[in-house]
Amino acid sequence: MAKPIVALVGRPNVGKSTLFNRLVGERRAIVEDIPGTTRDRLYGTADWGGLEFTVVDTGGLQHEREIATESLDEIARDTRNQAQAAIEEADVVILLVDAKHGLTAGDHEVADMLRRADKATILAANKAESPNRRESVFEFYELGLGEPIAISAYHGTGTGDLLDRVVEALPEAEEELEHEGPAIALVGRPNVGKSRLLNALMGQERSIVSDVPGTTRDSLDTQLIWAGQPLTLIDTAGIRRRGRIERGIEQFSVIRSMRAIDRSDVVLLLIDATEGFTAQDLHIAGYVEEQKKGLVVVVNKWDLIEKDAKTMDEYRAKAREALDFVPYAPLVFVSAKFGQRVHQVLDTALLVVGERDKRVPTAALNKVLREAVAAHPPPSRPGKWLKFYYATQADVAPPTFLFFCNDPAQIHFSYRRYLENKLRDAFSFTGAPMRLSFRGREEGR
């Protein structure tokens, strides 16, 4: 099920990135005292009271008069467009203001934008560490957005009250239509051929095919039977590169694509073979991995590449280097325009569905663990050797493994990766991300 979305908006340098990091529980956003550090949206998952939602960090919104006088006016306008896109798609908006510097004309302008958007809005006054600043937040009543909540994103004070308000304001979860079989999402930048691939798979003009980027404005679900297996294809609007989202309905498509990833089982990430891997492609792949969805990388427009006997292997090596954080993802080379190898796309996606649902017998799992530890013992502190007792598979989709040992704190991330590689060597799990959890013996009891 797609998670609700909460967008953070406000002027530059009011602390949005610090609050973002506080809400998602990690330092995902760059935090600097330089206005305008966050120029693109960042996404993260927050959990409060058992409810998960996506937090979107946006760039600072500058006053129109400030933009007109700055040399970086194009970046500022792009930031404004992206913030407007986040507001449009969000279920709840947090307007962050600065209790240290007080009410400004820029705050009024952002508040006017939010009133026009008619979104559930929560007003938070940041940097309210001292009693004097907490008393001064009442001046923000003037914005007409209700009672301001005094917080300190840096110290974490008041953020619990803020999250309580967020959860209260979130809409009730809508019931999604039940689809038979796995859901497979087609995602990627505009004009990489998502709609054309869908049409090739369907054998009919199910979606509009056009060379104009962004033809598909919203997610379209198509149900079909493939190799006797019912499944649902989710065709998403194109995800543009940073700073390239134009005014109009297309700028609202990014979060819709993220929502499609959220409700899918396997993601088909389409790459333009003529352009190679861009930063935005890696960003999408990273989001898919974070959500622990199955992943197949589909290299489209392969017909436009001049080839010899080594071309595919060389491209595969470049892909492995670029996508080193998802080495388990299979690659399929296709030409959606001419229908070359398109049948391999869903065949591979269904293979990944099966791999995500695979269960490993406990005896076989512990045999691999013993052999892995014997071949390469884990680094340990002198006088306290790290010992593994046993392992078990706790869940599927994604495959989740619990390892019980005497001191989980000693396990380095490189050893986690080593154990994951050993599991993949033994049991494959093609296209399926894993979760590895390490617990002490007492936790096991």
XYZ file of C-alpha atoms in Angstrom:
445
model
C 0.000 0.000 0.000
C 1.300 3.478 -0.893
C 2.284 5.501 2.162
C 0.798 8.966 2.830
C 3.095 11.886 2.043
C 4.142 14.790 4.264
C 6.007 17.698 2.626
C 8.318 20.130 4.447
C 8.259 23.642 2.990
C 9.514 27.053 4.041
C 12.052 29.766 3.354
C 15.761 28.922 2.930
C 17.742 28.065 6.063
C 14.824 27.661 8.454
C 15.929 24.105 9.281
C 13.894 21.898 6.926
C 16.770 19.485 6.274
C 17.528 19.219 9.996
C 13.861 18.433 10.686
C 13.830 15.940 7.801
C 16.803 14.099 9.321
C 15.124 14.143 12.729
C 11.848 12.700 11.375
C 13.366 9.919 9.265
C 15.945 9.086 11.939
C 19.100 9.446 9.866
C 21.289 12.101 8.258
C 19.915 11.792 4.729
C 19.770 15.501 3.886
C 22.851 17.732 3.728
C 22.733 20.194 6.610
C 24.622 23.460 6.161
C 24.185 27.034 7.354
C 24.254 28.170 3.718
C 20.799 29.047 2.343
C 19.687 26.928 -0.609
C 21.691 23.786 0.163
C 18.719 21.509 -0.626
C 17.804 22.194 -4.252
C 15.996 18.939 -5.017
C 13.448 16.860 -3.177
C 14.637 14.186 -0.801
C 12.467 11.301 0.350
C 12.501 9.288 3.547
C 10.176 7.141 5.646
C 9.024 8.189 9.110
C 7.078 6.129 11.642
C 4.980 7.558 14.454
C 2.431 5.695 16.515
C 2.750 2.680 14.250
C 1.864 4.707 11.143
C 4.430 4.970 8.344
C 4.505 7.933 5.983
C 6.872 9.416 3.427
C 8.567 12.713 4.298
C 9.567 14.983 1.404
C 12.249 17.617 2.005
C 12.075 20.571 -0.401
C 14.386 23.430 -1.237
C 13.924 26.833 0.379
C 11.264 29.107 -1.139
C 12.575 32.589 -1.705
C 10.487 35.730 -1.963
C 9.729 36.669 -5.581
C 11.579 39.986 -5.167
C 14.619 38.106 -3.824
C 14.614 35.749 -6.814
C 14.487 38.616 -9.306
C 17.647 40.173 -7.890
C 19.765 37.022 -7.515
C 22.234 35.608 -10.028
C 20.928 32.095 -9.266
C 17.350 33.006 -10.165
C 16.929 29.952 -12.437
C 17.854 27.551 -9.621
C 15.557 29.425 -7.255
C 12.646 29.178 -9.695
C 13.290 25.470 -10.268
C 13.286 24.990 -6.496
C 9.967 26.817 -6.258
C 8.462 24.637 -8.995
C 9.592 21.457 -7.250
C 8.250 22.635 -3.900
C 4.913 23.380 -5.577
C 4.960 19.847 -6.987
C 5.557 18.401 -3.524
C 2.724 20.501 -2.079
C 0.346 19.379 -4.827
C 0.933 15.677 -4.160
C 1.307 15.814 -0.358
C -1.427 14.719 2.029
C -0.129 17.054 4.770
C 2.234 20.037 4.545
C 4.464 21.267 7.375
C 5.302 24.947 6.968
C 8.522 25.585 8.860
C 9.299 29.121 10.007
C 12.235 30.559 11.969
C 11.511 31.621 15.557
C 15.003 33.136 15.793
C 14.520 35.645 12.978
C 10.764 36.121 13.345
C 8.005 36.645 10.801
C 9.059 37.739 7.298
C 7.442 38.674 3.985
C 8.713 35.365 2.610
C 6.709 33.479 5.258
C 3.578 35.351 4.185
C 4.204 34.434 0.554
C 4.618 30.717 1.323
C 1.501 30.796 3.526
C -0.478 32.348 0.639
C 0.741 29.556 -1.648
C -0.461 26.935 0.843
C -3.878 28.531 1.235
C -4.332 28.449 -2.547
C -3.336 24.766 -2.564
C -6.037 24.045 0.049
C -3.913 21.418 1.817
C -3.934 20.297 5.425
C -1.134 22.483 6.820
C 0.694 22.421 10.141
C 2.720 25.468 11.197
C 5.972 24.722 13.050
C 8.252 27.437 14.452
C 11.789 26.052 14.504
C 14.841 27.130 16.536
C 12.627 27.825 19.560
C 15.172 26.601 22.111
C 14.867 29.418 24.668
C 11.777 30.520 26.659
C 11.843 33.926 24.934
C 11.745 32.339 21.487
C 8.962 29.950 22.506
C 6.885 32.938 23.624
C 7.616 34.808 20.389
C 6.147 32.078 18.153
C 2.662 33.523 18.684
C 3.466 36.250 16.152
C 3.148 33.556 13.488
C -0.624 33.417 14.142
C -0.640 36.315 11.666
C -0.066 33.798 8.846
C -3.614 32.514 9.336
C -2.607 28.841 9.420
C -3.642 28.016 12.956
C -1.642 27.539 16.140
C 2.130 27.382 15.626
C 4.027 24.547 17.323
C 7.320 25.594 18.920
C 10.062 23.073 18.101
C 13.808 22.657 17.916
C 14.650 20.289 15.073
C 18.291 20.267 16.178
C 17.550 19.253 19.793
C 14.351 17.322 19.046
C 12.161 19.284 21.463
C 8.539 19.637 20.385
C 8.888 17.196 17.494
C 6.689 14.639 19.271
C 3.850 17.172 19.462
C 4.438 17.984 15.804
C 4.222 14.320 14.804
C 1.035 13.889 16.845
C -0.515 16.712 14.803
C 0.751 15.185 11.554
C -0.794 11.788 12.309
C -4.110 13.438 13.270
C -4.155 15.370 9.980
C -3.349 12.424 7.702
C -6.355 11.125 5.753
C -7.701 7.676 6.424
C -6.043 5.060 4.246
C -8.000 4.415 1.084
C -8.795 0.840 0.219
C -6.828 -0.196 -2.830
C -8.373 -2.413 -5.438
C -7.300 -5.993 -5.003
C -5.311 -7.196 -7.982
C -4.768 -10.852 -8.648
C -1.106 -11.791 -8.826
C 2.022 -9.679 -8.309
C 2.196 -5.953 -9.128
C 5.010 -4.895 -11.454
C 5.812 -1.192 -11.850
C 7.502 0.353 -14.892
C 9.538 3.362 -13.788
C 12.242 5.581 -15.214
C 13.004 8.990 -16.605
C 10.763 10.458 -19.329
C 11.168 9.212 -22.874
C 12.995 5.978 -22.031
C 10.145 3.967 -23.541
C 7.895 2.870 -20.679
C 4.615 3.210 -22.564
C 6.079 1.651 -25.714
C 7.322 -1.319 -23.679
C 3.910 -1.715 -22.060
C 2.280 -1.720 -25.483
C 4.776 -4.305 -26.759
C 3.991 -6.533 -23.786
C 0.260 -6.102 -24.221
C 0.336 -6.442 -28.001
C -1.977 -3.470 -28.321
C -2.040 0.304 -27.940
C -2.918 0.297 -24.230
C -1.042 3.575 -23.565
C -0.380 6.585 -25.752
C 3.028 6.201 -27.397
C 4.769 9.461 -28.147
C 8.309 10.782 -28.341
C 7.247 13.785 -26.227
C 8.575 13.254 -22.669
C 5.915 12.939 -20.018
C 3.021 11.710 -22.176
C 1.865 9.420 -19.373
C 0.624 11.825 -16.702
C -0.497 9.366 -14.041
C -0.094 5.729 -13.094
C -2.103 3.275 -15.191
C -2.795 -0.254 -13.978
C -3.157 -3.023 -16.549
C -4.033 -6.592 -15.658
C -2.945 -9.481 -17.862
C -2.031 -13.150 -17.869
C 1.607 -13.963 -18.629
C 2.814 -17.559 -18.908
C -0.340 -18.611 -17.076
C 0.342 -16.171 -14.207
C -2.037 -13.254 -13.549
C -0.240 -9.987 -12.819
C -0.716 -6.219 -12.795
C 1.475 -3.779 -14.712
C 1.718 -0.255 -13.320
C 2.827 2.239 -15.979
C 4.060 5.413 -14.283
C 4.654 8.960 -15.353
C 8.280 9.727 -16.153
C 10.657 10.811 -13.394
C 12.649 13.808 -14.602
C 16.219 14.668 -13.781
C 16.859 17.311 -11.122
C 16.001 20.820 -12.183
C 14.153 19.641 -15.318
C 10.591 19.482 -14.002
C 8.598 22.069 -15.919
C 5.514 23.981 -14.878
C 2.194 22.244 -15.363
C 0.839 18.819 -14.545
C 4.074 16.969 -15.407
C 5.860 18.402 -12.367
C 3.450 16.491 -10.121
C 4.364 13.068 -11.527
C 7.450 12.287 -9.459
C 5.733 11.397 -6.194
C 3.092 9.434 -8.087
C 5.908 7.281 -9.430
C 7.236 6.802 -5.900
C 3.762 5.735 -4.812
C 3.708 3.191 -7.633
C 7.018 1.777 -6.373
C 5.541 1.567 -2.863
C 2.630 -0.609 -3.985
C 4.589 -2.852 -6.337
C 6.251 -6.203 -5.761
C 8.833 -5.865 -8.527
C 10.088 -2.717 -10.254
C 11.212 -2.590 -13.871
C 13.717 0.269 -14.051
C 14.006 1.356 -17.685
C 17.320 2.808 -18.840
C 18.014 4.544 -22.150
C 20.910 2.596 -23.688
C 22.007 5.661 -25.654
C 22.390 7.800 -22.517
C 23.786 5.304 -20.022
C 23.195 5.556 -16.296
C 22.350 9.029 -15.000
C 22.269 10.271 -11.423
C 18.471 10.145 -11.538
C 18.534 6.466 -12.585
C 20.693 5.722 -9.534
C 18.350 7.746 -7.336
C 15.372 5.652 -8.486
C 17.285 2.392 -7.988
C 18.256 3.557 -4.501
C 14.618 4.237 -3.621
C 13.614 0.795 -4.895
C 16.318 -0.809 -2.742
C 15.277 1.185 0.332
C 11.705 -0.029 -0.087
C 13.023 -3.607 -0.504
C 11.186 -4.228 -3.756
C 12.346 -6.666 -6.402
C 14.357 -4.980 -9.164
C 14.953 -5.695 -12.855
C 17.017 -3.230 -14.899
C 15.677 -3.012 -18.468
C 18.100 -1.451 -20.942
C 15.880 -0.130 -23.731
C 16.712 1.224 -27.220
C 19.397 -1.440 -27.590
C 18.751 -1.313 -31.356
C 20.388 2.135 -31.463
C 23.723 0.869 -30.115
C 26.509 -0.121 -32.483
C 27.449 -3.613 -31.399
C 30.114 -6.247 -31.678
C 30.622 -9.513 -29.813
C 31.758 -7.708 -26.646
C 29.274 -4.802 -26.486
C 26.724 -6.409 -24.166
C 29.364 -7.691 -21.747
C 31.050 -4.274 -21.651
C 27.737 -2.538 -20.969
C 26.928 -5.090 -18.292
C 30.261 -4.357 -16.577
C 29.541 -0.600 -16.631
C 26.088 -1.253 -15.195
C 27.520 -3.332 -12.361
C 29.929 -0.512 -11.533
C 27.198 2.148 -11.549
C 24.691 -0.028 -9.672
C 27.140 -1.532 -7.198
C 24.607 -1.059 -4.371
C 22.114 -3.405 -6.111
C 24.436 -6.068 -7.576
C 21.640 -8.641 -7.385
C 19.486 -6.871 -10.031
C 19.371 -8.733 -13.380
C 19.767 -6.801 -16.650
C 17.598 -7.320 -19.727
C 18.531 -5.698 -23.057
C 15.513 -4.872 -25.236
C 14.177 -2.770 -28.064
C 10.582 -1.942 -27.190
C 10.176 -0.270 -30.588
C 10.960 -3.470 -32.522
C 9.879 -5.970 -29.864
C 13.351 -7.460 -29.457
C 13.637 -9.645 -26.332
C 10.634 -7.941 -24.677
C 9.308 -11.369 -23.651
C 12.326 -11.657 -21.337
C 11.151 -8.655 -19.303
C 8.134 -10.268 -17.643
C 9.788 -13.681 -17.578
C 12.566 -12.128 -15.500
C 10.104 -10.147 -13.357
C 8.216 -13.338 -12.475
C 11.521 -15.039 -11.682
C 12.243 -12.212 -9.215
C 8.753 -12.599 -7.692
C 9.579 -16.228 -6.961
C 12.987 -15.314 -5.549
C 11.420 -12.778 -3.152
C 9.092 -15.507 -1.850
C 11.781 -18.180 -1.548
C 12.312 -19.916 1.797
C 15.601 -21.549 2.739
C 15.596 -24.640 5.002
C 17.157 -23.840 8.380
C 19.633 -26.724 8.103
C 20.898 -25.525 4.708
C 21.112 -21.935 5.961
C 23.213 -22.897 8.981
C 25.497 -25.030 6.835
C 26.273 -21.958 4.713
C 26.803 -19.887 7.878
C 29.282 -22.380 9.327
C 31.222 -22.594 6.072
C 31.288 -18.814 5.678
C 32.583 -18.244 9.223
C 35.185 -21.006 8.837
C 36.464 -19.547 5.555
C 36.546 -15.969 6.871
C 36.124 -15.521 10.663
C 34.560 -12.205 11.677
C 36.870 -9.506 13.058
C 36.698 -9.468 16.867
C 37.965 -7.381 19.747
C 40.894 -8.903 21.713
C 39.602 -11.007 24.583
C 36.020 -11.097 23.245
C 35.642 -13.298 20.191
C 32.531 -12.875 18.083
C 30.635 -16.168 17.869
C 27.649 -17.087 15.720
C 25.203 -19.609 17.182
C 22.657 -20.156 14.444
C 20.575 -18.435 11.750
C 16.981 -18.693 10.603
C 14.808 -17.155 7.903
C 12.143 -15.024 9.549
C 10.165 -13.791 6.552
C 9.835 -13.492 2.781
C 9.142 -10.611 0.376
C 11.778 -9.486 1.128
C 13.789 -12.477 2.381
C 14.649 -11.686 6.001
C 17.290 -13.567 7.978
C 18.051 -13.507 11.706
C 21.567 -14.313 12.895
C 22.085 -15.025 16.602
C 25.517 -14.290 18.064
C 27.163 -13.273 21.336
C 27.818 -9.601 20.472
C 25.869 -8.049 17.549
C 27.566 -4.672 18.102
C 30.859 -6.114 16.826
C 29.508 -6.961 13.390
C 30.923 -4.559 10.796
C 28.866 -3.617 7.733
C 31.507 -5.252 5.516
C 30.907 -8.589 7.267
C 27.170 -8.166 6.776
C 27.850 -7.753 3.059
C 30.115 -10.806 3.128
C 27.371 -12.949 4.668
C 24.810 -11.647 2.186
C 27.121 -12.526 -0.700
C 27.534 -16.044 0.692
C 23.756 -16.444 0.907
C 23.384 -15.276 -2.680
C 26.147 -17.637 -3.831
C 24.290 -20.518 -2.238
C 20.639 -19.621 -2.858
C 20.711 -16.936 -5.596
C 17.793 -14.591 -4.662
C 18.074 -12.976 -8.100
C 16.627 -9.456 -8.115
C 15.514 -9.700 -4.488
C 16.925 -7.410 -1.784
C 17.543 -8.984 1.629
C 17.233 -7.932 5.229
C 19.877 -9.278 7.627
C 19.294 -8.782 11.347
C 21.759 -9.718 14.112
C 20.647 -10.450 17.665
C 22.285 -11.472 20.910
C 21.645 -14.862 22.465
C 19.451 -13.395 25.197
C 17.248 -11.726 22.546
C 16.868 -15.121 20.907
C 15.607 -16.640 24.117
